[in-house]
Amino acid sequence: MSTAPPLCLTVAGSDSGGGAGIQADLKTMLALGVHGMSVVTAVTAQNSLGVRGVWELPADAVTAQYRAVVDDIGVQAVKTGMLSSAVLVETVAALLADTRAPAVVDPVGVSKHGDALLAASALEAVRKELLPRATVATPNLDEVAQLTGVVVETEDDMRRAADAILGHGPRWALIKGGHLAAHGHEAVDLLTDGTEERWLRARRHDNRHTHGTGCTLASAIAAGLARGLTVPEAVTAAKEYVTGAIAAGFALGGGIGPVDHAWQWR
Ligand SMILES: Nc1ncnc2c1ncn2[C@@H]1O[C@H](COP(=O)(O)OP(=O)(O)OP(=O)(O)O)[C@@H](O)[C@H]1O
Ligand SMILES: Cc1ncc(CO)c(N)n1
């Protein structure tokens, strides 16, 4: 018998195509040496071309899954992704409030294809209930605009975006600049707690197979936190992992293929 690896829980939607959501999270956790567990919030019928349908789970099904995990097994870090509605945002925020483990909150808004994964009516609950529970919040630039109204075009704007997100109460903000056209050859993210500021710069890979990048990055951060890394250490390691996974992303179906979660093993 061996000792259990660190324990990491994802609370997110299922992506039938296997590139994002729960599937990306569990693959990332396996690749980074932690035991991945899941609370499914919604089932999506999804492939490389888009989202064909979404079926949200009832709030008590989400609560029951979460409790089943924490009451018996325990968690050392939690990651949240697609939460779909205001009711589920409020439900998950209340569960996080009851959990001591650090939480990585990826405030998923829309898919790469532009399909809504969060109701517009849930934004206020994300601001008021969910962000204050986050150890790290990881919005992309579209989510920053939706949540704070800050439109990012330059690195200075990223600072303003981080301040606006921190204003909602997370301990750290990681502003993902993956969508920033200004940085032709670099993918630049900003991590800050309002005092310390770290810019994470990686080579931008000219690869259109980027389905699941945000889920992968957030799960990799949670895996690092479960292993006992500090937030800056976990984010640095996660950025390295997602950059490698994007470089190795592959074509699948007729649209946007997934990143390669197993790139380190090939
Ligand atoms: N082409 C690229 N090459 C290298 N890194 C990238 C590229 N695109 C995005 N990234 C990086 O990937 C990470 C995820 O950022 P991104 O902005 O793509 O998240 P996202 O939009 O939330 O993803 P998702 O589509 O899964 O919701 C960030 O660290 C970002 O800088
Ligand atoms: C289920 C799910 N969660 C998150 C994303 C974000 O890309 C997606 N496409 N699907």
Coordinates of C-alpha atoms and ligand atoms in Angstrom, one line a residue:
M1 CA 0.0 0.0 0.0
S2 CA 1.3 3.5 -0.8
T3 CA 0.4 6.8 0.7
A4 CA -2.4 8.8 -1.0
P5 CA -1.3 11.7 -3.2
P6 CA -2.5 15.2 -2.5
L7 CA -6.3 15.6 -2.9
C8 CA -7.8 18.0 -5.4
L9 CA -11.4 18.7 -6.3
T10 CA -12.9 20.3 -9.4
V11 CA -16.4 21.7 -9.4
A12 CA -17.2 22.3 -13.1
G13 CA -19.2 21.3 -16.2
S14 CA -18.7 18.1 -18.3
D15 CA -17.3 18.6 -21.8
S16 CA -18.2 15.6 -23.9
G17 CA -15.4 16.3 -26.3
G18 CA -12.9 15.8 -23.5
G19 CA -10.9 19.0 -24.0
A20 CA -12.2 21.4 -21.3
G21 CA -14.3 21.3 -18.1
I22 CA -14.2 18.3 -15.8
Q23 CA -12.3 16.2 -18.3
A24 CA -9.5 18.7 -18.7
D25 CA -9.3 19.2 -15.0
L26 CA -9.0 15.5 -14.1
K27 CA -6.4 15.0 -16.8
T28 CA -4.4 17.9 -15.6
M29 CA -4.6 16.7 -12.0
L30 CA -3.4 13.2 -13.0
A31 CA -0.5 14.7 -15.0
L32 CA 0.6 16.8 -12.1
G33 CA 0.5 14.0 -9.5
V34 CA -2.6 14.7 -7.4
H35 CA -5.7 12.7 -6.9
G36 CA -8.5 14.4 -8.9
M37 CA -12.1 14.3 -7.7
S38 CA -15.2 16.0 -9.3
V39 CA -18.5 17.7 -8.6
V40 CA -20.4 18.0 -11.9
T41 CA -22.5 21.2 -12.2
A42 CA -23.8 20.8 -15.7
V43 CA -23.5 18.4 -18.6
T44 CA -22.7 19.9 -22.0
A45 CA -23.0 18.2 -25.4
Q46 CA -19.9 19.8 -26.9
N47 CA -17.2 19.1 -29.5
S48 CA -14.5 20.9 -31.4
L49 CA -17.1 23.0 -33.2
G50 CA -19.2 24.3 -30.3
V51 CA -21.7 23.6 -27.5
R52 CA -24.9 21.9 -28.8
G53 CA -26.7 21.7 -25.4
V54 CA -26.4 22.3 -21.7
W55 CA -28.2 20.5 -18.9
E56 CA -27.7 22.0 -15.5
L57 CA -27.8 19.8 -12.4
P58 CA -30.1 20.6 -9.5
A59 CA -28.4 22.5 -6.6
D60 CA -28.9 19.6 -4.2
A61 CA -27.1 17.2 -6.6
V62 CA -24.1 19.6 -6.6
T63 CA -24.2 19.9 -2.8
A64 CA -24.5 16.1 -2.4
Q65 CA -21.5 15.4 -4.6
Y66 CA -19.4 18.0 -2.8
R67 CA -20.3 16.8 0.7
A68 CA -19.8 13.2 -0.3
V69 CA -16.2 14.1 -1.1
V70 CA -15.3 16.4 1.8
D71 CA -17.1 14.5 4.5
D72 CA -15.2 11.3 3.8
I73 CA -12.1 11.8 1.7
G74 CA -11.2 15.5 2.3
V75 CA -9.6 18.0 -0.1
Q76 CA -6.4 20.0 -0.1
A77 CA -7.4 22.4 -2.9
V78 CA -10.6 23.1 -4.9
K79 CA -11.0 24.5 -8.4
T80 CA -14.3 25.9 -9.7
G81 CA -15.1 26.3 -13.4
M82 CA -18.5 26.4 -15.3
L83 CA -21.3 27.1 -12.7
S84 CA -24.0 27.9 -15.3
S85 CA -26.5 29.8 -13.1
A86 CA -26.9 32.2 -10.2
V87 CA -28.4 29.3 -8.0
L88 CA -25.3 27.1 -8.6
V89 CA -22.9 30.1 -8.1
E90 CA -24.6 30.7 -4.7
T91 CA -24.6 27.0 -3.8
V92 CA -20.9 26.6 -4.6
A93 CA -19.9 29.8 -2.8
A94 CA -21.7 28.6 0.3
L95 CA -19.8 25.2 0.1
L96 CA -16.5 27.0 -0.3
A97 CA -17.2 29.1 2.7
D98 CA -17.4 25.9 4.7
T99 CA -14.1 24.5 3.4
R100 CA -10.7 25.4 4.7
A101 CA -8.8 24.3 1.6
P102 CA -7.6 27.0 -0.9
A103 CA -9.9 27.7 -3.9
V104 CA -9.0 28.5 -7.4
V105 CA -12.0 30.3 -9.0
D106 CA -12.1 30.3 -12.8
P107 CA -15.1 32.5 -13.5
V108 CA -16.0 30.7 -16.8
G109 CA -18.3 32.9 -18.9
V110 CA -18.3 31.7 -22.5
S111 CA -16.6 28.9 -24.5
K112 CA -13.9 29.5 -27.2
H113 CA -16.8 29.3 -29.7
G114 CA -18.8 32.1 -27.9
D115 CA -21.4 29.8 -26.4
A116 CA -22.6 31.0 -23.0
L117 CA -21.6 28.8 -20.0
L118 CA -22.9 31.3 -17.4
A119 CA -26.2 33.1 -17.4
A120 CA -26.0 36.9 -17.4
S121 CA -28.2 36.9 -14.3
A122 CA -25.4 35.1 -12.4
L123 CA -22.7 37.8 -12.8
E124 CA -23.8 39.6 -9.6
A125 CA -23.6 36.4 -7.6
V126 CA -20.1 35.8 -9.0
R127 CA -19.0 39.3 -7.9
K128 CA -20.7 39.2 -4.5
E129 CA -20.6 35.5 -3.4
L130 CA -18.0 33.6 -5.3
L131 CA -15.0 36.0 -5.9
P132 CA -14.7 36.8 -2.1
R133 CA -14.2 33.0 -1.5
A134 CA -11.3 32.7 -4.0
T135 CA -7.7 32.2 -3.0
V136 CA -6.9 32.9 -6.7
A137 CA -9.4 34.2 -9.3
T138 CA -8.4 33.5 -12.9
P139 CA -10.5 35.6 -15.3
N140 CA -9.7 35.9 -19.0
L141 CA -10.0 39.3 -20.6
D142 CA -13.7 38.8 -21.7
E143 CA -14.6 37.7 -18.1
V144 CA -12.8 40.8 -16.7
A145 CA -14.8 43.0 -19.0
Q146 CA -18.1 41.3 -18.0
L147 CA -17.3 41.3 -14.3
T148 CA -15.7 44.8 -13.9
G149 CA -16.3 46.8 -17.1
V150 CA -12.5 47.2 -17.6
V151 CA -11.5 46.7 -21.2
V152 CA -7.9 45.5 -21.5
E153 CA -5.8 46.5 -24.5
T154 CA -2.4 47.1 -22.8
E155 CA -0.4 45.8 -19.9
D156 CA -1.4 48.9 -17.9
D157 CA -5.0 48.0 -18.5
M158 CA -4.2 44.5 -17.0
R159 CA -3.1 46.3 -13.8
R160 CA -6.4 48.1 -13.7
A161 CA -8.3 44.9 -14.4
A162 CA -6.4 43.1 -11.5
D163 CA -7.3 46.0 -9.1
A164 CA -11.0 45.8 -10.1
I165 CA -11.1 42.0 -9.6
L166 CA -9.3 42.3 -6.3
G167 CA -11.9 44.8 -5.3
H168 CA -14.4 41.9 -5.2
G169 CA -12.4 40.1 -2.5
P170 CA -10.2 37.3 -3.9
R171 CA -6.7 37.1 -2.2
W172 CA -4.9 36.9 -5.6
A173 CA -6.0 37.8 -9.1
L174 CA -4.5 36.2 -12.2
I175 CA -5.4 38.2 -15.3
K176 CA -5.0 35.9 -18.3
G177 CA -3.8 37.9 -21.3
G178 CA -4.1 35.0 -23.7
H179 CA -6.6 36.9 -25.8
L180 CA -4.4 40.1 -25.9
A181 CA -3.5 40.8 -29.5
A182 CA -1.0 43.5 -28.6
H183 CA 1.6 40.8 -27.5
G184 CA 2.2 39.1 -30.9
H185 CA 4.9 36.7 -29.8
E186 CA 4.1 36.4 -26.1
A187 CA 1.2 35.1 -23.9
V188 CA 1.3 37.4 -20.9
D189 CA -0.6 37.0 -17.6
L190 CA -0.5 39.2 -14.5
L191 CA -0.6 37.7 -11.0
T192 CA -1.0 40.1 -8.0
D193 CA -2.4 40.3 -4.5
G194 CA -2.3 44.1 -4.6
T195 CA 1.1 44.3 -3.1
E196 CA 3.3 41.8 -5.0
E197 CA 3.1 41.8 -8.8
R198 CA 4.4 39.1 -11.1
W199 CA 4.2 39.1 -14.8
L200 CA 4.2 35.6 -16.4
R201 CA 5.5 35.6 -19.9
A202 CA 5.6 32.6 -22.2
R203 CA 6.1 32.1 -25.9
R204 CA 2.8 32.4 -27.8
H205 CA 2.3 29.3 -29.8
D206 CA 0.7 29.8 -33.1
N207 CA -1.6 26.8 -32.6
R208 CA -5.3 27.1 -33.0
H209 CA -5.9 24.0 -30.9
T210 CA -6.4 25.8 -27.6
H211 CA -9.7 24.3 -26.4
G212 CA -9.5 24.0 -22.6
T213 CA -6.5 26.3 -21.9
G214 CA -8.3 28.2 -19.1
C215 CA -9.5 25.0 -17.3
T216 CA -6.1 23.5 -17.6
L217 CA -4.3 26.5 -16.1
A218 CA -6.7 26.8 -13.2
S219 CA -6.6 23.1 -12.4
A220 CA -2.8 23.1 -12.6
I221 CA -2.7 25.9 -10.0
A222 CA -5.1 23.9 -7.8
A223 CA -2.8 20.9 -8.1
G224 CA 0.2 23.0 -7.1
L225 CA -1.7 24.4 -4.0
A226 CA -2.8 20.9 -3.0
R227 CA 0.9 19.9 -3.1
G228 CA 1.7 22.7 -0.7
L229 CA 3.2 25.3 -3.1
T230 CA 2.6 29.0 -2.5
V231 CA 0.3 30.8 -4.9
P232 CA 3.2 32.4 -6.9
E233 CA 5.0 29.0 -7.1
A234 CA 1.8 27.2 -8.1
V235 CA 0.9 29.8 -10.8
T236 CA 4.5 29.7 -12.2
A237 CA 4.5 25.9 -12.4
A238 CA 0.9 25.9 -13.9
K239 CA 1.9 28.5 -16.6
E240 CA 4.8 26.2 -17.6
Y241 CA 2.5 23.2 -17.8
V242 CA -0.3 25.0 -19.9
T243 CA 2.3 26.5 -22.2
G244 CA 3.7 23.0 -23.0
A245 CA 0.2 21.6 -23.4
I246 CA -0.7 24.4 -25.9
A247 CA 2.5 23.8 -27.9
A248 CA 1.5 20.2 -28.2
G249 CA -2.3 20.8 -28.9
F250 CA -3.6 18.7 -31.7
A251 CA -6.3 18.7 -34.4
L252 CA -9.4 16.8 -33.5
G253 CA -12.8 17.1 -35.2
G254 CA -13.4 19.9 -37.6
G255 CA -12.8 22.9 -35.3
I256 CA -10.7 23.9 -32.3
G257 CA -8.7 20.8 -31.0
P258 CA -7.6 20.3 -27.4
V259 CA -4.4 21.0 -25.6
D260 CA -2.3 17.9 -24.9
H261 CA -2.6 17.2 -21.2
A262 CA -0.1 14.3 -21.5
W263 CA 2.6 16.3 -23.3
Q264 CA 5.2 15.7 -20.5
W265 CA 4.9 12.0 -21.0
R266 CA 5.3 11.8 -24.8
Ligands
LIG1 N1 -1.5 30.8 -28.3 C1 -1.1 30.7 -27.0 N2 0.2 30.4 -26.8 C2 0.7 30.3 -25.5 N3 -0.1 30.5 -24.4 C3 -1.4 30.9 -24.6 C4 -1.9 31.0 -25.9 N4 -3.3 31.3 -25.7 C5 -3.5 31.4 -24.4 N5 -2.3 31.1 -23.7 C6 -2.2 31.1 -22.2 O1 -3.1 30.1 -21.8 C7 -3.6 30.4 -20.5 C8 -5.1 30.4 -20.5 O2 -5.5 31.7 -21.0 P1 -6.7 31.9 -21.9 O3 -6.9 33.4 -22.0 O4 -6.6 31.2 -23.2 O5 -7.9 31.3 -21.0 P2 -9.4 31.1 -21.3 O6 -9.9 32.0 -22.4 O7 -10.1 31.2 -20.0 O8 -9.5 29.6 -21.9 P3 -10.8 28.8 -22.2 O9 -11.1 28.9 -23.7 O10 -10.5 27.4 -21.8 O11 -11.9 29.4 -21.4 C9 -2.9 31.7 -20.1 O12 -1.8 31.5 -19.4 C10 -2.6 32.3 -21.5 O13 -1.6 33.3 -21.4
LIG2 C1 -17.8 22.4 -19.6 C2 -16.9 23.5 -20.1 N1 -16.3 24.3 -19.1 C3 -15.4 25.3 -19.5 C4 -15.2 25.6 -20.8 C5 -14.3 26.8 -21.1 O1 -13.7 26.7 -22.2 C6 -15.9 24.8 -21.8 N2 -15.7 25.0 -23.1 N3 -16.7 23.8 -21.4

